Amino acid sequence: DSHLGDFIEDKMAILPIDAAIQANLRETTTRVLASLTPREERVLRMRFGIGMNTDHTLEEVGQQFSVTRERIRQIEAKALRKLKHPSRSRKLRSFLDS
């Protein structure tokens, strides 16, 4: 027996392909971030809220590391430069087309 509800599309449901892409993006992001130093990885995760509930200001991250916000800005800039290198950015570029 079928019910009418069986044939109505759930607009809130995530399509399996989208779920797979999200999982792959999470896994790839984790791998790429792990290629940085632990400090750089943690700074980027905190600054951009990656794998966290919220992002943090330079000041807040600086307090966690007991350094100035300027030092955190420098660490963040260096880490982002590393991520822009073709050896790392190539791994994430394919997700921009999705």
mmCIF file of C-alpha atoms in Angstrom:
data_model
loop_
_atom_site.group_PDB
_atom_site.id
_atom_site.type_symbol
_atom_site.label_atom_id
_atom_site.label_comp_id
_atom_site.label_asym_id
_atom_site.label_seq_id
_atom_site.Cartn_x
_atom_site.Cartn_y
_atom_site.Cartn_z
ATOM 1 C CA ASP A 1 0.000 0.000 0.000
ATOM 2 C CA SER A 2 1.219 3.453 -0.899
ATOM 3 C CA HIS A 3 0.337 6.695 0.784
ATOM 4 C CA LEU A 4 0.232 10.146 -0.764
ATOM 5 C CA GLY A 5 3.143 11.200 1.468
ATOM 6 C CA ASP A 6 5.337 8.574 -0.207
ATOM 7 C CA PHE A 7 5.212 10.558 -3.456
ATOM 8 C CA ILE A 8 5.707 14.102 -2.136
ATOM 9 C CA GLU A 9 9.238 15.421 -2.408
ATOM 10 C CA ASP A 10 10.902 16.448 0.853
ATOM 11 C CA LYS A 11 12.432 19.823 -0.022
ATOM 12 C CA MET A 12 14.561 19.716 3.150
ATOM 13 C CA ALA A 13 16.166 16.341 2.397
ATOM 14 C CA ILE A 14 19.789 16.398 1.282
ATOM 15 C CA LEU A 15 20.348 14.581 -1.983
ATOM 16 C CA PRO A 16 22.727 11.613 -1.678
ATOM 17 C CA ILE A 17 25.130 13.193 -4.185
ATOM 18 C CA ASP A 18 25.227 16.429 -2.160
ATOM 19 C CA ALA A 19 25.853 14.483 1.052
ATOM 20 C CA ALA A 20 28.718 12.632 -0.639
ATOM 21 C CA ILE A 21 30.232 15.897 -1.924
ATOM 22 C CA GLN A 22 29.993 17.463 1.552
ATOM 23 C CA ALA A 23 31.644 14.440 3.169
ATOM 24 C CA ASN A 24 34.400 14.451 0.544
ATOM 25 C CA LEU A 25 34.961 18.205 1.021
ATOM 26 C CA ARG A 26 35.205 17.760 4.813
ATOM 27 C CA GLU A 27 37.695 14.915 4.419
ATOM 28 C CA THR A 28 39.795 16.797 1.858
ATOM 29 C CA THR A 29 39.776 19.970 3.963
ATOM 30 C CA THR A 30 40.944 17.987 6.987
ATOM 31 C CA ARG A 31 43.764 16.412 4.947
ATOM 32 C CA VAL A 32 44.899 19.741 3.487
ATOM 33 C CA LEU A 33 44.823 21.487 6.881
ATOM 34 C CA ALA A 34 46.763 18.586 8.409
ATOM 35 C CA SER A 35 49.588 19.350 5.962
ATOM 36 C CA LEU A 36 50.174 22.641 7.822
ATOM 37 C CA THR A 37 51.928 22.904 11.172
ATOM 38 C CA PRO A 38 49.614 22.064 14.104
ATOM 39 C CA ARG A 39 49.684 25.721 15.162
ATOM 40 C CA GLU A 40 48.777 26.996 11.687
ATOM 41 C CA GLU A 41 45.987 24.436 11.397
ATOM 42 C CA ARG A 42 44.498 25.413 14.756
ATOM 43 C CA VAL A 43 44.734 29.135 13.971
ATOM 44 C CA LEU A 44 42.871 28.679 10.669
ATOM 45 C CA ARG A 45 40.262 26.414 12.260
ATOM 46 C CA MET A 46 39.621 28.986 14.991
ATOM 47 C CA ARG A 47 39.673 32.032 12.684
ATOM 48 C CA PHE A 48 37.289 30.539 10.108
ATOM 49 C CA GLY A 49 35.236 28.299 12.429
ATOM 50 C CA ILE A 50 36.230 25.113 10.590
ATOM 51 C CA GLY A 51 34.886 22.190 12.597
ATOM 52 C CA MET A 52 33.708 24.588 15.311
ATOM 53 C CA ASN A 53 30.472 26.315 16.221
ATOM 54 C CA THR A 54 31.819 29.795 15.531
ATOM 55 C CA ASP A 55 34.777 31.710 14.207
ATOM 56 C CA HIS A 56 37.061 33.771 16.449
ATOM 57 C CA THR A 57 38.675 37.192 16.220
ATOM 58 C CA LEU A 58 42.431 37.700 15.986
ATOM 59 C CA GLU A 59 42.310 38.895 19.597
ATOM 60 C CA GLU A 60 40.497 35.762 20.829
ATOM 61 C CA VAL A 61 42.874 33.425 19.008
ATOM 62 C CA GLY A 62 45.845 35.410 20.303
ATOM 63 C CA GLN A 63 44.643 34.926 23.867
ATOM 64 C CA GLN A 64 44.412 31.151 23.320
ATOM 65 C CA PHE A 65 48.022 31.068 22.108
ATOM 66 C CA SER A 66 49.294 33.759 24.496
ATOM 67 C CA VAL A 67 50.516 35.922 21.618
ATOM 68 C CA THR A 68 49.438 39.233 20.106
ATOM 69 C CA ARG A 69 46.716 39.510 17.494
ATOM 70 C CA GLU A 70 49.397 40.751 15.080
ATOM 71 C CA ARG A 71 51.311 37.485 15.531
ATOM 72 C CA ILE A 72 48.115 35.507 14.860
ATOM 73 C CA ARG A 73 47.553 37.610 11.719
ATOM 74 C CA GLN A 74 51.080 36.697 10.567
ATOM 75 C CA ILE A 75 50.545 32.980 11.267
ATOM 76 C CA GLU A 76 47.193 33.089 9.456
ATOM 77 C CA ALA A 77 48.713 34.873 6.438
ATOM 78 C CA LYS A 78 51.562 32.354 6.217
ATOM 79 C CA ALA A 79 49.157 29.408 6.456
ATOM 80 C CA LEU A 80 46.899 30.874 3.754
ATOM 81 C CA ARG A 81 49.930 31.403 1.492
ATOM 82 C CA LYS A 82 50.809 27.733 1.964
ATOM 83 C CA LEU A 83 47.244 26.699 1.091
ATOM 84 C CA LYS A 84 47.404 28.728 -2.125
ATOM 85 C CA HIS A 85 50.399 26.714 -3.309
ATOM 86 C CA PRO A 86 49.356 24.498 -6.261
ATOM 87 C CA SER A 87 50.284 21.296 -4.423
ATOM 88 C CA ARG A 88 47.572 22.053 -1.852
ATOM 89 C CA SER A 89 45.083 24.257 -3.713
ATOM 90 C CA ARG A 90 44.688 21.678 -6.497
ATOM 91 C CA LYS A 91 43.061 19.304 -4.001
ATOM 92 C CA LEU A 92 40.338 21.813 -3.140
ATOM 93 C CA ARG A 93 39.850 23.501 -6.523
ATOM 94 C CA SER A 94 37.514 20.786 -7.863
ATOM 95 C CA PHE A 95 34.949 21.678 -5.184
ATOM 96 C CA LEU A 96 34.603 25.192 -6.611
ATOM 97 C CA ASP A 97 33.000 23.769 -9.756
ATOM 98 C CA SER A 98 30.358 21.836 -7.791
#
